[in-house]
Coordinates of C-alpha atoms in Angstrom, one line a residue:
X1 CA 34.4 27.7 8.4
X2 CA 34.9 25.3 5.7
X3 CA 34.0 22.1 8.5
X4 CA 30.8 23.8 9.0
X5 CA 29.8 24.3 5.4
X6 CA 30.9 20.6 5.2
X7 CA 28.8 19.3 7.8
X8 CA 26.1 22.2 6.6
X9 CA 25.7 20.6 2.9
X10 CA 22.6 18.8 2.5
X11 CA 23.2 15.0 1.2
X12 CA 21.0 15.3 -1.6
X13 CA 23.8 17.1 -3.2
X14 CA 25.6 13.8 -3.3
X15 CA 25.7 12.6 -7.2
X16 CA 25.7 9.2 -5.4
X17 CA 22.5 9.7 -4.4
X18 CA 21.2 11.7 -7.0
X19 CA 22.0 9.3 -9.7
X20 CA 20.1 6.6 -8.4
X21 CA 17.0 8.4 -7.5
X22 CA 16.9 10.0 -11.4
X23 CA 17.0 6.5 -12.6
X24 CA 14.1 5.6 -10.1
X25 CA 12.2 8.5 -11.7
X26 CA 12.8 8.2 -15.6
X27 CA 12.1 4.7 -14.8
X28 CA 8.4 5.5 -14.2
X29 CA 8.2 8.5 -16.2
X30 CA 9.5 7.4 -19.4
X31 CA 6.8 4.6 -20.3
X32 CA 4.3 7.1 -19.4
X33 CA 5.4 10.1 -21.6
X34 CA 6.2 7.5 -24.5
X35 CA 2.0 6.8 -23.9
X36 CA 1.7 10.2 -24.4
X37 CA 3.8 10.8 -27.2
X38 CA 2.4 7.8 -29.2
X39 CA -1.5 8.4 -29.0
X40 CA -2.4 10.1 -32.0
X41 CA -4.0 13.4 -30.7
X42 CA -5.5 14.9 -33.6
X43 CA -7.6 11.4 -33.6
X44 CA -8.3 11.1 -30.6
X45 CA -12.1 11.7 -30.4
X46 CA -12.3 9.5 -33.5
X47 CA -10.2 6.6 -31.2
X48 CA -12.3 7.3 -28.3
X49 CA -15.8 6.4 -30.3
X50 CA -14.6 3.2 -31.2
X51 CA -17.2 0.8 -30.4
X52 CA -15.0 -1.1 -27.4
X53 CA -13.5 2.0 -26.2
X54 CA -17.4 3.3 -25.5
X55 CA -18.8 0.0 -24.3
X56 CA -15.7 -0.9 -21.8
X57 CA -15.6 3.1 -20.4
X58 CA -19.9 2.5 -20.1
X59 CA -19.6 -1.0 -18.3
X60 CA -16.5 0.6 -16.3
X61 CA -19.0 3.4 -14.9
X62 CA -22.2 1.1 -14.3
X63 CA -19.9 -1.8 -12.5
X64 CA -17.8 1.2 -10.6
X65 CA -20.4 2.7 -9.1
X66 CA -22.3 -0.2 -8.2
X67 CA -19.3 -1.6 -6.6
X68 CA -19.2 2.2 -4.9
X69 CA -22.8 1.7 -3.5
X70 CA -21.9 -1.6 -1.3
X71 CA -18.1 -1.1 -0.5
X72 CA -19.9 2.5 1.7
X73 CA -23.2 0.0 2.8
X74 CA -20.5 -2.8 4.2
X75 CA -16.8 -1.2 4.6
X76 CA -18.2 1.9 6.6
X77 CA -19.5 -0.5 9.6
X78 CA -16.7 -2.6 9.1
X79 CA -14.3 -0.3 9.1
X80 CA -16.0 1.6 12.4
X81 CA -16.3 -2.2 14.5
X82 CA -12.6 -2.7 13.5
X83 CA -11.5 0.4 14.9
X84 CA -13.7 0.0 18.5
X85 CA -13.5 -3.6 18.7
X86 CA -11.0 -4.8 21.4
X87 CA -12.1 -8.5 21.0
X88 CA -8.8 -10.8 20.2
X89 CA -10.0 -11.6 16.8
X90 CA -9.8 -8.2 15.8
X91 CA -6.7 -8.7 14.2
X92 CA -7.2 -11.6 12.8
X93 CA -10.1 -9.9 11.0
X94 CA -8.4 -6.9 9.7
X95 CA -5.8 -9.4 8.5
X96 CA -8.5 -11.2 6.3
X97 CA -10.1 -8.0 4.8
X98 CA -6.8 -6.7 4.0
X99 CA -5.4 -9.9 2.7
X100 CA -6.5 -8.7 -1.5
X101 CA -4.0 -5.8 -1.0
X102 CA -1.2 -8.2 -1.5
X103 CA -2.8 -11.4 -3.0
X104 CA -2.6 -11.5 -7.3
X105 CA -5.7 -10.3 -8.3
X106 CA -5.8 -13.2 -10.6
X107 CA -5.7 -15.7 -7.3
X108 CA -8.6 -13.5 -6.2
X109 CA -10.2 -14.3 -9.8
X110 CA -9.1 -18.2 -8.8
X111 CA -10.8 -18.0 -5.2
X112 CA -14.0 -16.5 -6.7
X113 CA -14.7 -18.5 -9.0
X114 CA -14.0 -20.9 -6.8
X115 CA -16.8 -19.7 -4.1
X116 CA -19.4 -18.3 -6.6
X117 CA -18.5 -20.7 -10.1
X118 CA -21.2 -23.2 -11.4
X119 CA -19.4 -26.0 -9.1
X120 CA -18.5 -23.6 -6.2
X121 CA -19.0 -23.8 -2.5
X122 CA -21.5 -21.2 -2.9
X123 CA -22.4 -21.1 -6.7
X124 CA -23.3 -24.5 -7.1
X125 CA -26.2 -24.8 -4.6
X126 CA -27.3 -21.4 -6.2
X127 CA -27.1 -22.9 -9.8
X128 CA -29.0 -26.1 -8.2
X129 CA -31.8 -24.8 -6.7
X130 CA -32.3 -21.3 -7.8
X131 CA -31.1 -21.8 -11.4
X132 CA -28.8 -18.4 -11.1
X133 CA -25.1 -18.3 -12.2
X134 CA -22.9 -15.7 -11.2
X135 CA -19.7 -16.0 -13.1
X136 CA -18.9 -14.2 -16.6
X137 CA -22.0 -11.9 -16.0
X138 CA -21.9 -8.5 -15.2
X139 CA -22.5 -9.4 -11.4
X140 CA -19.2 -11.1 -11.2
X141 CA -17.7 -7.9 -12.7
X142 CA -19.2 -6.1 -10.0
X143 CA -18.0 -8.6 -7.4
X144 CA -14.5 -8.6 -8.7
X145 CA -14.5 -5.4 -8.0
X146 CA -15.6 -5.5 -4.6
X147 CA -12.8 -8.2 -3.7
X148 CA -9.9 -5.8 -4.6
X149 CA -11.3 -2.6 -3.9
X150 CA -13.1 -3.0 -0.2
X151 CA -10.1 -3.4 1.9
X152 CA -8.4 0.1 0.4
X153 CA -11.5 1.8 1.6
X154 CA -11.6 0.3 5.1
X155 CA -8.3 0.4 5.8
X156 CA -8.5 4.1 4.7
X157 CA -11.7 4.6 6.8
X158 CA -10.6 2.4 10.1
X159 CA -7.3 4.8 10.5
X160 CA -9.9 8.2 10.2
X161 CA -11.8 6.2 13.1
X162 CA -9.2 5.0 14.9
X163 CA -8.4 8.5 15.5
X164 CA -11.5 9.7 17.2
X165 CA -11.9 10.5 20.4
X166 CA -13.7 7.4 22.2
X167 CA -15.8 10.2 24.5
X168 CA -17.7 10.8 21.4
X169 CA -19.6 7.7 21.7
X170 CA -20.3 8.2 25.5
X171 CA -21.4 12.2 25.3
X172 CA -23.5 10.8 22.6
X173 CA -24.4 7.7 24.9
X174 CA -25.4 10.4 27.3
X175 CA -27.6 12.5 25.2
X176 CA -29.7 9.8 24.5
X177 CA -28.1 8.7 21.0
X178 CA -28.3 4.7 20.3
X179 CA -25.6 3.2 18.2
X180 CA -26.7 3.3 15.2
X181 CA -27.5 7.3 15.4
X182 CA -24.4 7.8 16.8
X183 CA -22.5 6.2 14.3
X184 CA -24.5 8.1 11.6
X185 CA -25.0 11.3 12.6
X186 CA -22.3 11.7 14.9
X187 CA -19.1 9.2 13.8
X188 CA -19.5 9.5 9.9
X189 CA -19.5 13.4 9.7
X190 CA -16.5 13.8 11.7
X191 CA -14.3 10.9 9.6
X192 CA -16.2 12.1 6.1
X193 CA -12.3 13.3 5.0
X194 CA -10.9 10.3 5.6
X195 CA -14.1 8.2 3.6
X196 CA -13.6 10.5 0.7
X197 CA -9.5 9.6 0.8
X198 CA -10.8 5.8 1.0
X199 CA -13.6 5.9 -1.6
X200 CA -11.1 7.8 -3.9
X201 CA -8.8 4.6 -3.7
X202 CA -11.5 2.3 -4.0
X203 CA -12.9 3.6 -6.6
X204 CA -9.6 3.8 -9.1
X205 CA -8.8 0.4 -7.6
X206 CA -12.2 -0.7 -9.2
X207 CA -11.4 1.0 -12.0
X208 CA -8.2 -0.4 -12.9
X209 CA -9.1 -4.6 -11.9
X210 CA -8.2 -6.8 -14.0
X211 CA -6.9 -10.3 -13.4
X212 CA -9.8 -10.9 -11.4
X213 CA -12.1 -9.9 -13.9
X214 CA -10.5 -11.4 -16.5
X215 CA -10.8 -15.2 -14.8
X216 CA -14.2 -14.6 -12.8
X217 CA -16.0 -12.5 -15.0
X218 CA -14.3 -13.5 -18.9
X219 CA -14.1 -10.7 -21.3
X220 CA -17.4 -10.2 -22.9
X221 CA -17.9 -6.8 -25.1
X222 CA -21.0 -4.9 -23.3
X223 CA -21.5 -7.4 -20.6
X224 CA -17.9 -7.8 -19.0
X225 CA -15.2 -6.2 -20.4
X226 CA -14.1 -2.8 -18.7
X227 CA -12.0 -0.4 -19.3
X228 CA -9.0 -2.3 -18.8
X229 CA -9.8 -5.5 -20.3
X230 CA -10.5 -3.2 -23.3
X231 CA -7.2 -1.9 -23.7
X232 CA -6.0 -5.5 -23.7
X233 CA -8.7 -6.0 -26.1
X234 CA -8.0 -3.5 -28.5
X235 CA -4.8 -3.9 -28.7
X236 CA -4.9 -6.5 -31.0
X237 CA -7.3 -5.2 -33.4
X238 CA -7.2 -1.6 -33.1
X239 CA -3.7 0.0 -31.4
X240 CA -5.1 3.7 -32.2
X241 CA -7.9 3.2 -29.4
X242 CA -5.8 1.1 -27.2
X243 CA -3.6 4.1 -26.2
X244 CA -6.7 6.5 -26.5
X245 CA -8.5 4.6 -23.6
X246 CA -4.8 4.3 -22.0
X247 CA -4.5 7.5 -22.0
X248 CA -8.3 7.8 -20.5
X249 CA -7.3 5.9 -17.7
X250 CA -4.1 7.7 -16.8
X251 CA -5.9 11.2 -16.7
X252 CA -8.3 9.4 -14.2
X253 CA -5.3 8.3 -12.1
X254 CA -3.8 11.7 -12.2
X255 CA -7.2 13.5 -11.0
X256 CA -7.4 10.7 -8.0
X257 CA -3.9 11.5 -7.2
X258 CA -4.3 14.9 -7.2
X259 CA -7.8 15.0 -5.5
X260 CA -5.4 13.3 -2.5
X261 CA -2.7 15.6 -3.2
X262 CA -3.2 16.7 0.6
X263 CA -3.0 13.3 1.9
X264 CA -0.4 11.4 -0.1
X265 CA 1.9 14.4 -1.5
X266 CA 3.3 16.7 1.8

């Protein structure tokens, strides 16, 4: 009896393993309850009308959604001709869009600038011949954005596809559907879980960029600094609204974690 309760015990009861893991845990929590415990609560409205906490949380929600609108209008049909393509540069390609996952956003900043600055491959025969600049506006914001944010939505978004049944394109075939109405009114219904999970990334993945932004776009109150440039911001000048937006920003995180709670936390 006392072999099987041995081999019965689960090994989370080992300290050895417990220790470790609690460490792991107080190593995240800590820094965020000492957040919590710092902002000053009974001023927090007051923090939160500060001039650069309103402007950077206004900017955040133009730029956001804007960056919303074209990651659906070009990582939807990407993600869907990733997930039915067969052609050999397939992978390569879903190696390129997921290459900002694990590139330092401020090398994406670096490679922007580099494509869309005054003296860029692209930017410079813009600025030439078209007069229009595209860093340290709100555009570059916006594109910024877009660089770290598409490949979380497609990659969310190419495994929902990936998972369909490849007779839905021929019954649809069959039934007279082209391409295109099959992939609207047939495809994006059925993975619509799935773009929700990937939008919800994207979204607080737009939310929370900041080395890009910072060397594409600058930080300029109303025009470019978001939400996250204006904690850096305020910091300096004003503490009191730093951890007010801070604490803004977690509470978003925690509602986009928990709006995934059934995808991320089984």
């Amino acid at each position: 009896m006392r072999a099987t309760s041995t081999r019965e015990r689960p090994t989370t009861g080992s300290w050895s393993l417990r220790v470790p893991a609690l460490i792991g845990i107080a190593f995240v929590v800590v820094p965020l309850l000492a957040l919590l415990a710092r902002t000053d609560w009974p001023q927090l409205g007051t923090h939160l009308s500060s001039p650069v906490v309103g402007q950077s949380l206004r900017l955040s929600a133009v730029t956001t959604s804007a960056t919303m609108v074209l990651v659906w209008l070009l990582g939807t049909p990407l993600a869907w001709l990733l997930a039915r393509s067969d052609h050999p540069l397939t992978a390569w390609a879903r190696a390129v869009i997921t290459v900002p996952l694990v590139l330092p956003p401020v090398v994406g900043g670096v490679a922007l600038l580099m494509a869309w600055g005054r003296r860029g491959v692209v930017g410079g025969p813009l600025e030439a011949w078209f007069g229009i600049s595209v860093p340290f506006t709100t555009l570059a914001v916006v594109m910024a954005e877009l660089f770290v944010a598409l490949p979380f939505y497609v990659v969310s978004v190419e495994g929902a596809m990936r998972g369909l049944d490849r007779r839905v394109d021929q019954v649809a075939a069959t039934l007279g559907a082209g391409p295109v109405r099959t992939f609207v009114h047939v495809v994006v219904p059925l993975v619509l879980p799935g773009i929700a999970a990937g939008s919800a990334l994207a979204w607080a993945r737009a939310l929370g960029e900041f080395g890009a932004t910072i060397t594409f776009a600058g930080s300029f109150p109303g025009r470019t600094q978001t939400a996250p440039l204006g904690v850096y911001a305020a910091l300096e000048q004003d503490p009191d609204a730093a951890l007010a937006l801070s604490v803004v920003m977690l509470a978003v995180s925690v509602l986009v974690l928990g709006g995934l709670r059934s995808r991320w936390l089984r």
